[in-house]
PDB file of C-alpha atoms in Angstrom:
ATOM      1  CA  UNK A   1      -0.086   0.075   0.029  1.00  0.00           C
ATOM      2  CA  UNK A   2       1.292   3.533  -0.972  1.00  0.00           C
ATOM      3  CA  UNK A   3      -0.064   6.415   1.061  1.00  0.00           C
ATOM      4  CA  UNK A   4      -0.392  10.015  -0.071  1.00  0.00           C
ATOM      5  CA  UNK A   5      -0.861  12.364   3.044  1.00  0.00           C
ATOM      6  CA  UNK A   6      -1.658  16.051   2.950  1.00  0.00           C
ATOM      7  CA  UNK A   7       0.414  18.444   4.919  1.00  0.00           C
ATOM      8  CA  UNK A   8      -0.776  22.140   5.217  1.00  0.00           C
ATOM      9  CA  UNK A   9       1.152  25.007   6.537  1.00  0.00           C
ATOM     10  CA  UNK A  10      -1.188  27.240   8.710  1.00  0.00           C
ATOM     11  CA  UNK A  11      -0.925  29.960  11.418  1.00  0.00           C
ATOM     12  CA  UNK A  12       0.114  28.147  14.573  1.00  0.00           C
ATOM     13  CA  UNK A  13      -2.974  27.314  16.796  1.00  0.00           C
ATOM     14  CA  UNK A  14      -1.488  29.229  19.748  1.00  0.00           C
ATOM     15  CA  UNK A  15      -1.193  32.450  17.799  1.00  0.00           C
ATOM     16  CA  UNK A  16      -3.660  35.197  18.133  1.00  0.00           C
ATOM     17  CA  UNK A  17      -4.341  36.348  14.520  1.00  0.00           C
ATOM     18  CA  UNK A  18      -4.543  39.861  13.382  1.00  0.00           C
ATOM     19  CA  UNK A  19      -6.568  41.284  10.457  1.00  0.00           C
ATOM     20  CA  UNK A  20      -4.913  43.758   8.060  1.00  0.00           C
ATOM     21  CA  UNK A  21      -6.068  44.925   4.633  1.00  0.00           C
ATOM     22  CA  UNK A  22      -9.222  42.593   4.826  1.00  0.00           C
ATOM     23  CA  UNK A  23      -6.979  39.421   5.314  1.00  0.00           C
ATOM     24  CA  UNK A  24      -5.366  37.630   8.081  1.00  0.00           C
ATOM     25  CA  UNK A  25      -1.860  39.172   8.526  1.00  0.00           C
ATOM     26  CA  UNK A  26       0.687  36.698   8.017  1.00  0.00           C
ATOM     27  CA  UNK A  27       3.716  39.001   8.449  1.00  0.00           C
ATOM     28  CA  UNK A  28       6.138  37.735  11.239  1.00  0.00           C
ATOM     29  CA  UNK A  29       3.488  35.105  12.374  1.00  0.00           C
ATOM     30  CA  UNK A  30       4.663  31.763  13.548  1.00  0.00           C
ATOM     31  CA  UNK A  31       3.534  29.039  11.049  1.00  0.00           C
ATOM     32  CA  UNK A  32       3.201  25.383  11.712  1.00  0.00           C
ATOM     33  CA  UNK A  33       1.703  21.852  10.524  1.00  0.00           C
ATOM     34  CA  UNK A  34      -2.066  21.992  10.704  1.00  0.00           C
ATOM     35  CA  UNK A  35      -2.909  19.762  13.682  1.00  0.00           C
ATOM     36  CA  UNK A  36      -5.401  17.627  11.734  1.00  0.00           C
ATOM     37  CA  UNK A  37      -2.778  17.058   9.016  1.00  0.00           C
ATOM     38  CA  UNK A  38      -0.328  16.013  11.811  1.00  0.00           C
ATOM     39  CA  UNK A  39      -2.776  13.320  12.950  1.00  0.00           C
ATOM     40  CA  UNK A  40      -3.050  12.237   9.184  1.00  0.00           C
ATOM     41  CA  UNK A  41       0.804  11.916   9.120  1.00  0.00           C
ATOM     42  CA  UNK A  42       0.917   9.973  12.332  1.00  0.00           C
ATOM     43  CA  UNK A  43      -1.694   7.417  11.080  1.00  0.00           C
ATOM     44  CA  UNK A  44       0.156   7.018   7.819  1.00  0.00           C
ATOM     45  CA  UNK A  45       3.474   6.373   9.568  1.00  0.00           C
ATOM     46  CA  UNK A  46       1.833   3.859  11.890  1.00  0.00           C
ATOM     47  CA  UNK A  47       0.337   1.986   8.931  1.00  0.00           C
ATOM     48  CA  UNK A  48       3.857   1.859   7.548  1.00  0.00           C
ATOM     49  CA  UNK A  49       5.341   0.797  10.818  1.00  0.00           C
ATOM     50  CA  UNK A  50       2.740  -2.048  11.039  1.00  0.00           C
ATOM     51  CA  UNK A  51       3.742  -3.215   7.607  1.00  0.00           C
ATOM     52  CA  UNK A  52       0.460  -2.368   6.069  1.00  0.00           C
ATOM     53  CA  UNK A  53       1.980   0.469   3.923  1.00  0.00           C
ATOM     54  CA  UNK A  54       5.241   0.385   2.097  1.00  0.00           C
ATOM     55  CA  UNK A  55       5.723   4.198   1.309  1.00  0.00           C
ATOM     56  CA  UNK A  56       4.284   7.355   2.788  1.00  0.00           C
ATOM     57  CA  UNK A  57       4.433  10.533   0.599  1.00  0.00           C
ATOM     58  CA  UNK A  58       3.751  13.912   2.046  1.00  0.00           C
ATOM     59  CA  UNK A  59       2.360  16.647  -0.119  1.00  0.00           C
ATOM     60  CA  UNK A  60       2.160  20.478   0.678  1.00  0.00           C
ATOM     61  CA  UNK A  61       0.919  23.274  -1.479  1.00  0.00           C
ATOM     62  CA  UNK A  62       2.176  26.818  -0.821  1.00  0.00           C
ATOM     63  CA  UNK A  63       5.254  29.013  -0.740  1.00  0.00           C
ATOM     64  CA  UNK A  64       8.858  27.945  -0.389  1.00  0.00           C
ATOM     65  CA  UNK A  65       8.473  27.951   3.496  1.00  0.00           C
ATOM     66  CA  UNK A  66       6.313  24.852   3.000  1.00  0.00           C
ATOM     67  CA  UNK A  67       9.470  22.761   2.793  1.00  0.00           C
ATOM     68  CA  UNK A  68       9.971  23.300   6.460  1.00  0.00           C
ATOM     69  CA  UNK A  69       6.446  21.920   7.018  1.00  0.00           C
ATOM     70  CA  UNK A  70       7.278  18.955   4.964  1.00  0.00           C
ATOM     71  CA  UNK A  71      10.587  18.357   6.819  1.00  0.00           C
ATOM     72  CA  UNK A  72       8.355  18.058   9.916  1.00  0.00           C
ATOM     73  CA  UNK A  73       6.424  15.249   8.259  1.00  0.00           C
ATOM     74  CA  UNK A  74       9.525  13.676   6.995  1.00  0.00           C
ATOM     75  CA  UNK A  75      10.929  13.637  10.672  1.00  0.00           C
ATOM     76  CA  UNK A  76       7.775  11.908  11.851  1.00  0.00           C
ATOM     77  CA  UNK A  77       8.486   9.142   9.285  1.00  0.00           C
ATOM     78  CA  UNK A  78       7.298   9.996   5.914  1.00  0.00           C
ATOM     79  CA  UNK A  79       9.639   8.671   3.135  1.00  0.00           C
ATOM     80  CA  UNK A  80       9.645  11.663   0.710  1.00  0.00           C
ATOM     81  CA  UNK A  81       7.813  14.778   0.102  1.00  0.00           C
ATOM     82  CA  UNK A  82       6.277  16.792  -2.911  1.00  0.00           C
ATOM     83  CA  UNK A  83       6.126  20.493  -2.646  1.00  0.00           C
ATOM     84  CA  UNK A  84       3.584  22.223  -5.083  1.00  0.00           C
ATOM     85  CA  UNK A  85       5.086  25.741  -5.076  1.00  0.00           C
ATOM     86  CA  UNK A  86       2.943  28.794  -5.461  1.00  0.00           C
ATOM     87  CA  UNK A  87       2.760  32.289  -3.707  1.00  0.00           C
ATOM     88  CA  UNK A  88      -1.046  32.176  -3.744  1.00  0.00           C
ATOM     89  CA  UNK A  89      -2.530  31.968  -0.185  1.00  0.00           C
ATOM     90  CA  UNK A  90      -4.082  28.639   0.791  1.00  0.00           C
ATOM     91  CA  UNK A  91      -6.305  29.990   3.506  1.00  0.00           C
ATOM     92  CA  UNK A  92      -9.348  30.256   1.180  1.00  0.00           C
ATOM     93  CA  UNK A  93      -8.648  33.836   0.184  1.00  0.00           C
ATOM     94  CA  UNK A  94      -6.966  32.671  -3.152  1.00  0.00           C
ATOM     95  CA  UNK A  95      -6.528  28.866  -3.358  1.00  0.00           C
ATOM     96  CA  UNK A  96      -9.796  27.195  -2.303  1.00  0.00           C
ATOM     97  CA  UNK A  97     -10.562  23.603  -1.597  1.00  0.00           C
ATOM     98  CA  UNK A  98     -11.555  22.695  -5.089  1.00  0.00           C
ATOM     99  CA  UNK A  99      -8.238  23.979  -6.474  1.00  0.00           C
ATOM    100  CA  UNK A 100      -6.281  21.935  -3.677  1.00  0.00           C
ATOM    101  CA  UNK A 101      -8.391  18.920  -4.588  1.00  0.00           C
ATOM    102  CA  UNK A 102      -7.752  19.331  -8.240  1.00  0.00           C
ATOM    103  CA  UNK A 103      -3.966  19.355  -7.386  1.00  0.00           C
ATOM    104  CA  UNK A 104      -4.200  16.210  -5.373  1.00  0.00           C
ATOM    105  CA  UNK A 105      -6.131  14.636  -8.091  1.00  0.00           C
ATOM    106  CA  UNK A 106      -3.382  15.316 -10.569  1.00  0.00           C
ATOM    107  CA  UNK A 107      -0.716  13.887  -8.160  1.00  0.00           C
ATOM    108  CA  UNK A 108      -2.815  10.791  -7.180  1.00  0.00           C
ATOM    109  CA  UNK A 109      -4.130   9.959 -10.535  1.00  0.00           C
ATOM    110  CA  UNK A 110      -3.794   6.373 -11.613  1.00  0.00           C
ATOM    111  CA  UNK A 111      -0.672   5.407 -13.616  1.00  0.00           C
ATOM    112  CA  UNK A 112      -2.815   3.246 -15.784  1.00  0.00           C
ATOM    113  CA  UNK A 113      -6.237   1.541 -16.016  1.00  0.00           C
ATOM    114  CA  UNK A 114      -5.176  -1.213 -13.425  1.00  0.00           C
ATOM    115  CA  UNK A 115      -2.765   0.526 -10.944  1.00  0.00           C
ATOM    116  CA  UNK A 116      -3.416   3.677  -8.995  1.00  0.00           C
ATOM    117  CA  UNK A 117      -0.351   5.782  -8.140  1.00  0.00           C
ATOM    118  CA  UNK A 118      -1.580   5.703  -4.434  1.00  0.00           C
ATOM    119  CA  UNK A 119      -3.863   3.217  -2.499  1.00  0.00           C
ATOM    120  CA  UNK A 120      -4.963   5.568   0.189  1.00  0.00           C
ATOM    121  CA  UNK A 121      -5.020   9.382   0.597  1.00  0.00           C
ATOM    122  CA  UNK A 122      -4.986  10.554   4.198  1.00  0.00           C
ATOM    123  CA  UNK A 123      -5.877  14.236   4.973  1.00  0.00           C
ATOM    124  CA  UNK A 124      -6.753  16.326   8.013  1.00  0.00           C
ATOM    125  CA  UNK A 125     -10.556  16.701   8.406  1.00  0.00           C
ATOM    126  CA  UNK A 126     -10.059  20.531   7.836  1.00  0.00           C
ATOM    127  CA  UNK A 127      -7.509  23.230   7.976  1.00  0.00           C
ATOM    128  CA  UNK A 128      -7.612  25.426  11.148  1.00  0.00           C
ATOM    129  CA  UNK A 129      -7.395  28.575   9.031  1.00  0.00           C
ATOM    130  CA  UNK A 130     -10.315  28.214   6.728  1.00  0.00           C
ATOM    131  CA  UNK A 131     -12.127  25.266   8.650  1.00  0.00           C
ATOM    132  CA  UNK A 132     -13.727  24.287   5.228  1.00  0.00           C
ATOM    133  CA  UNK A 133     -13.429  20.546   5.562  1.00  0.00           C
ATOM    134  CA  UNK A 134     -14.133  20.180   1.775  1.00  0.00           C
ATOM    135  CA  UNK A 135     -10.875  19.042   0.182  1.00  0.00           C
ATOM    136  CA  UNK A 136     -11.194  15.297   1.122  1.00  0.00           C
ATOM    137  CA  UNK A 137     -14.769  14.790  -0.131  1.00  0.00           C
ATOM    138  CA  UNK A 138     -14.135  16.809  -3.236  1.00  0.00           C
ATOM    139  CA  UNK A 139     -11.060  14.798  -4.045  1.00  0.00           C
ATOM    140  CA  UNK A 140     -12.967  11.497  -3.443  1.00  0.00           C
ATOM    141  CA  UNK A 141     -15.706  12.721  -5.836  1.00  0.00           C
ATOM    142  CA  UNK A 142     -13.287  13.670  -8.592  1.00  0.00           C
ATOM    143  CA  UNK A 143     -11.328  10.329  -8.309  1.00  0.00           C
ATOM    144  CA  UNK A 144     -14.568   8.232  -7.984  1.00  0.00           C
ATOM    145  CA  UNK A 145     -12.989   6.590  -4.854  1.00  0.00           C
ATOM    146  CA  UNK A 146     -14.933   5.655  -1.630  1.00  0.00           C
ATOM    147  CA  UNK A 147     -14.456   7.956   1.191  1.00  0.00           C
ATOM    148  CA  UNK A 148     -14.823   8.248   5.003  1.00  0.00           C
ATOM    149  CA  UNK A 149     -14.562  11.602   6.826  1.00  0.00           C
ATOM    150  CA  UNK A 150     -13.900  12.367  10.379  1.00  0.00           C
ATOM    151  CA  UNK A 151     -12.044   9.083  11.117  1.00  0.00           C
ATOM    152  CA  UNK A 152     -11.438   8.199  14.685  1.00  0.00           C
ATOM    153  CA  UNK A 153      -9.985   4.667  14.092  1.00  0.00           C
ATOM    154  CA  UNK A 154      -8.555   2.963  10.893  1.00  0.00           C
ATOM    155  CA  UNK A 155      -7.804  -0.608  10.783  1.00  0.00           C
ATOM    156  CA  UNK A 156      -7.013  -2.984   7.762  1.00  0.00           C
ATOM    157  CA  UNK A 157      -9.969  -5.359   7.422  1.00  0.00           C
ATOM    158  CA  UNK A 158      -7.762  -8.281   6.202  1.00  0.00           C
ATOM    159  CA  UNK A 159      -9.246  -8.422   2.652  1.00  0.00           C
ATOM    160  CA  UNK A 160      -7.510  -5.402   1.022  1.00  0.00           C
ATOM    161  CA  UNK A 161      -9.764  -2.734   2.469  1.00  0.00           C
ATOM    162  CA  UNK A 162     -10.156  -0.787   5.745  1.00  0.00           C
ATOM    163  CA  UNK A 163     -12.580  -0.651   8.647  1.00  0.00           C
ATOM    164  CA  UNK A 164     -12.942   3.085   9.686  1.00  0.00           C
ATOM    165  CA  UNK A 165     -14.798   4.304  12.738  1.00  0.00           C
ATOM    166  CA  UNK A 166     -15.801   7.844  12.139  1.00  0.00           C
ATOM    167  CA  UNK A 167     -17.056  10.586  14.437  1.00  0.00           C
ATOM    168  CA  UNK A 168     -20.931  11.697  14.147  1.00  0.00           C
ATOM    169  CA  UNK A 169     -22.996  14.163  15.980  1.00  0.00           C
ATOM    170  CA  UNK A 170     -24.460  11.396  18.187  1.00  0.00           C
ATOM    171  CA  UNK A 171     -21.364   9.111  18.688  1.00  0.00           C
ATOM    172  CA  UNK A 172     -19.391   7.034  16.054  1.00  0.00           C
ATOM    173  CA  UNK A 173     -20.269   4.590  13.206  1.00  0.00           C
ATOM    174  CA  UNK A 174     -18.154   2.185  11.555  1.00  0.00           C
ATOM    175  CA  UNK A 175     -17.698   2.115   7.720  1.00  0.00           C
ATOM    176  CA  UNK A 176     -16.277  -0.736   5.703  1.00  0.00           C
ATOM    177  CA  UNK A 177     -14.263   0.160   2.681  1.00  0.00           C
ATOM    178  CA  UNK A 178     -14.259  -3.126   0.765  1.00  0.00           C
ATOM    179  CA  UNK A 179     -11.621  -2.139  -1.774  1.00  0.00           C
ATOM    180  CA  UNK A 180      -8.901   0.502  -2.130  1.00  0.00           C
ATOM    181  CA  UNK A 181      -7.950   3.143  -3.403  1.00  0.00           C
ATOM    182  CA  UNK A 182      -9.800   5.523  -0.871  1.00  0.00           C
ATOM    183  CA  UNK A 183      -9.860   8.823   0.830  1.00  0.00           C
ATOM    184  CA  UNK A 184      -9.976   9.179   4.488  1.00  0.00           C
ATOM    185  CA  UNK A 185     -10.031  12.438   6.489  1.00  0.00           C
ATOM    186  CA  UNK A 186      -8.718  12.336  10.006  1.00  0.00           C
ATOM    187  CA  UNK A 187     -10.240  13.656  13.267  1.00  0.00           C
ATOM    188  CA  UNK A 188      -8.793  14.301  16.628  1.00  0.00           C
ATOM    189  CA  UNK A 189      -9.505  11.131  18.441  1.00  0.00           C
ATOM    190  CA  UNK A 190      -7.552   8.977  15.768  1.00  0.00           C
ATOM    191  CA  UNK A 191      -4.269   9.119  17.482  1.00  0.00           C
ATOM    192  CA  UNK A 192      -1.832  11.423  19.287  1.00  0.00           C
ATOM    193  CA  UNK A 193       1.046  12.444  17.022  1.00  0.00           C
ATOM    194  CA  UNK A 194       4.584  11.769  18.066  1.00  0.00           C
ATOM    195  CA  UNK A 195       7.342  14.332  18.656  1.00  0.00           C
ATOM    196  CA  UNK A 196      10.026  14.083  16.165  1.00  0.00           C
ATOM    197  CA  UNK A 197      13.403  12.989  17.762  1.00  0.00           C
ATOM    198  CA  UNK A 198      16.575  14.971  16.965  1.00  0.00           C
ATOM    199  CA  UNK A 199      18.087  11.965  14.974  1.00  0.00           C
ATOM    200  CA  UNK A 200      14.956  11.792  12.850  1.00  0.00           C
ATOM    201  CA  UNK A 201      15.061  15.607  12.338  1.00  0.00           C
ATOM    202  CA  UNK A 202      18.632  15.126  10.972  1.00  0.00           C
ATOM    203  CA  UNK A 203      17.689  12.253   8.830  1.00  0.00           C
ATOM    204  CA  UNK A 204      14.741  14.368   7.452  1.00  0.00           C
ATOM    205  CA  UNK A 205      17.092  16.754   5.914  1.00  0.00           C
ATOM    206  CA  UNK A 206      18.413  14.104   3.615  1.00  0.00           C
ATOM    207  CA  UNK A 207      15.082  12.674   2.525  1.00  0.00           C
ATOM    208  CA  UNK A 208      14.014  13.776  -0.981  1.00  0.00           C
ATOM    209  CA  UNK A 209      11.493  16.703  -1.634  1.00  0.00           C
ATOM    210  CA  UNK A 210      10.317  17.208  -5.077  1.00  0.00           C
ATOM    211  CA  UNK A 211       9.425  20.807  -5.980  1.00  0.00           C
ATOM    212  CA  UNK A 212       6.754  21.231  -8.701  1.00  0.00           C
ATOM    213  CA  UNK A 213       5.513  24.574  -9.894  1.00  0.00           C
ATOM    214  CA  UNK A 214       1.692  24.962  -9.496  1.00  0.00           C
ATOM    215  CA  UNK A 215       1.415  25.850 -13.165  1.00  0.00           C
ATOM    216  CA  UNK A 216       2.883  22.396 -14.120  1.00  0.00           C
ATOM    217  CA  UNK A 217      -0.182  20.683 -12.486  1.00  0.00           C
ATOM    218  CA  UNK A 218      -3.213  22.726 -13.089  1.00  0.00           C
ATOM    219  CA  UNK A 219      -4.332  25.537 -15.281  1.00  0.00           C
ATOM    220  CA  UNK A 220      -5.068  29.126 -14.325  1.00  0.00           C
ATOM    221  CA  UNK A 221      -8.775  28.708 -14.518  1.00  0.00           C
ATOM    222  CA  UNK A 222      -8.726  25.844 -12.090  1.00  0.00           C
ATOM    223  CA  UNK A 223      -7.017  27.902  -9.379  1.00  0.00           C
ATOM    224  CA  UNK A 224      -9.337  30.844  -9.788  1.00  0.00           C
ATOM    225  CA  UNK A 225     -11.468  31.281  -6.665  1.00  0.00           C
ATOM    226  CA  UNK A 226     -15.058  30.248  -7.070  1.00  0.00           C
ATOM    227  CA  UNK A 227     -16.254  32.091  -4.010  1.00  0.00           C
ATOM    228  CA  UNK A 228     -15.482  35.725  -3.323  1.00  0.00           C
ATOM    229  CA  UNK A 229     -14.671  36.778   0.409  1.00  0.00           C
ATOM    230  CA  UNK A 230     -16.494  40.032   0.949  1.00  0.00           C
ATOM    231  CA  UNK A 231     -15.047  40.986   4.319  1.00  0.00           C
ATOM    232  CA  UNK A 232     -12.711  39.585   7.071  1.00  0.00           C
ATOM    233  CA  UNK A 233     -12.854  41.205  10.520  1.00  0.00           C
ATOM    234  CA  UNK A 234     -11.920  40.405  14.095  1.00  0.00           C
ATOM    235  CA  UNK A 235     -14.736  39.466  16.428  1.00  0.00           C
ATOM    236  CA  UNK A 236     -15.941  42.309  18.714  1.00  0.00           C
ATOM    237  CA  UNK A 237     -14.306  42.600  22.152  1.00  0.00           C
ATOM    238  CA  UNK A 238     -16.151  40.946  25.066  1.00  0.00           C
ATOM    239  CA  UNK A 239     -17.362  43.142  27.780  1.00  0.00           C
ATOM    240  CA  UNK A 240     -15.391  42.853  31.036  1.00  0.00           C
ATOM    241  CA  UNK A 241     -16.953  40.325  33.421  1.00  0.00           C
ATOM    242  CA  UNK A 242     -18.495  41.174  36.788  1.00  0.00           C
ATOM    243  CA  UNK A 243     -17.639  39.299  39.925  1.00  0.00           C
ATOM    244  CA  UNK A 244     -20.508  38.520  42.373  1.00  0.00           C
ATOM    245  CA  UNK A 245     -20.312  37.740  45.952  1.00  0.00           C
ATOM    246  CA  UNK A 246     -23.495  35.533  46.439  1.00  0.00           C
ATOM    247  CA  UNK A 247     -25.499  33.123  44.530  1.00  0.00           C
ATOM    248  CA  UNK A 248     -28.415  35.278  45.050  1.00  0.00           C
ATOM    249  CA  UNK A 249     -26.575  38.284  43.553  1.00  0.00           C
ATOM    250  CA  UNK A 250     -25.806  36.129  40.489  1.00  0.00           C
ATOM    251  CA  UNK A 251     -29.507  35.070  40.102  1.00  0.00           C
ATOM    252  CA  UNK A 252     -30.557  38.513  40.403  1.00  0.00           C
ATOM    253  CA  UNK A 253     -28.254  39.766  37.725  1.00  0.00           C
ATOM    254  CA  UNK A 254     -29.294  36.793  35.386  1.00  0.00           C
ATOM    255  CA  UNK A 255     -32.942  37.634  35.899  1.00  0.00           C
ATOM    256  CA  UNK A 256     -32.889  41.365  35.851  1.00  0.00           C
ATOM    257  CA  UNK A 257     -29.913  42.361  33.713  1.00  0.00           C
ATOM    258  CA  UNK A 258     -29.155  39.585  31.412  1.00  0.00           C
ATOM    259  CA  UNK A 259     -32.884  38.595  31.185  1.00  0.00           C
ATOM    260  CA  UNK A 260     -31.978  34.928  30.742  1.00  0.00           C
ATOM    261  CA  UNK A 261     -33.997  33.806  33.769  1.00  0.00           C
ATOM    262  CA  UNK A 262     -37.838  34.057  34.249  1.00  0.00           C
TER     263      UNK A 262
END
């Protein structure tokens, strides 16, 4: 089994974002591997370590700094990387999920009628910058492959497919993928990603990373945004809280000031 795993470079989850010129300001902001993509990488590496997979290839779309993000994935255990280089923003303002899915489709396309280039595509369920959660389902639709979203557990079923437990609003459900190739998007409960060790970080520097210009994979009309963002703004500041001394005072304020109690 050969696995293709998506690796997205996003603003670090601990950073408080700023808005400037109707966009999230990325100047001098710490960037890191999208947490859901990190879970996808960990799951792909675990499948390789259990001898289910033979190769794990990480793909990232974005500026030259994405190579640093790819090196993180390689240090975690991926075998090689593919960097689709572009200066377009990938946080939905310029490159949107449909374009990203088209890029992955080109990379994952079958080599011939009988053999797919990859047997499994693992993606994070969403990027924490756009929170769209659309790339995986779109890619599966384009490829005509089965898909499972919000995966909480992935196991080989012993017959060339996968048994995937997925998160739902009411709990979980198990989906049987009887035959690969397939697309799976990964949720938080799937695993806990490992920390890359120093020896593996050093080894990652020697692993191959292929750089492909975006224009070599898709045409200009494909990357054109289908949706227009009208406005980006910071949420209004919350009013300062009030400390109360007694339960009775709290009830009184909820009833007479907040009007949330009868």
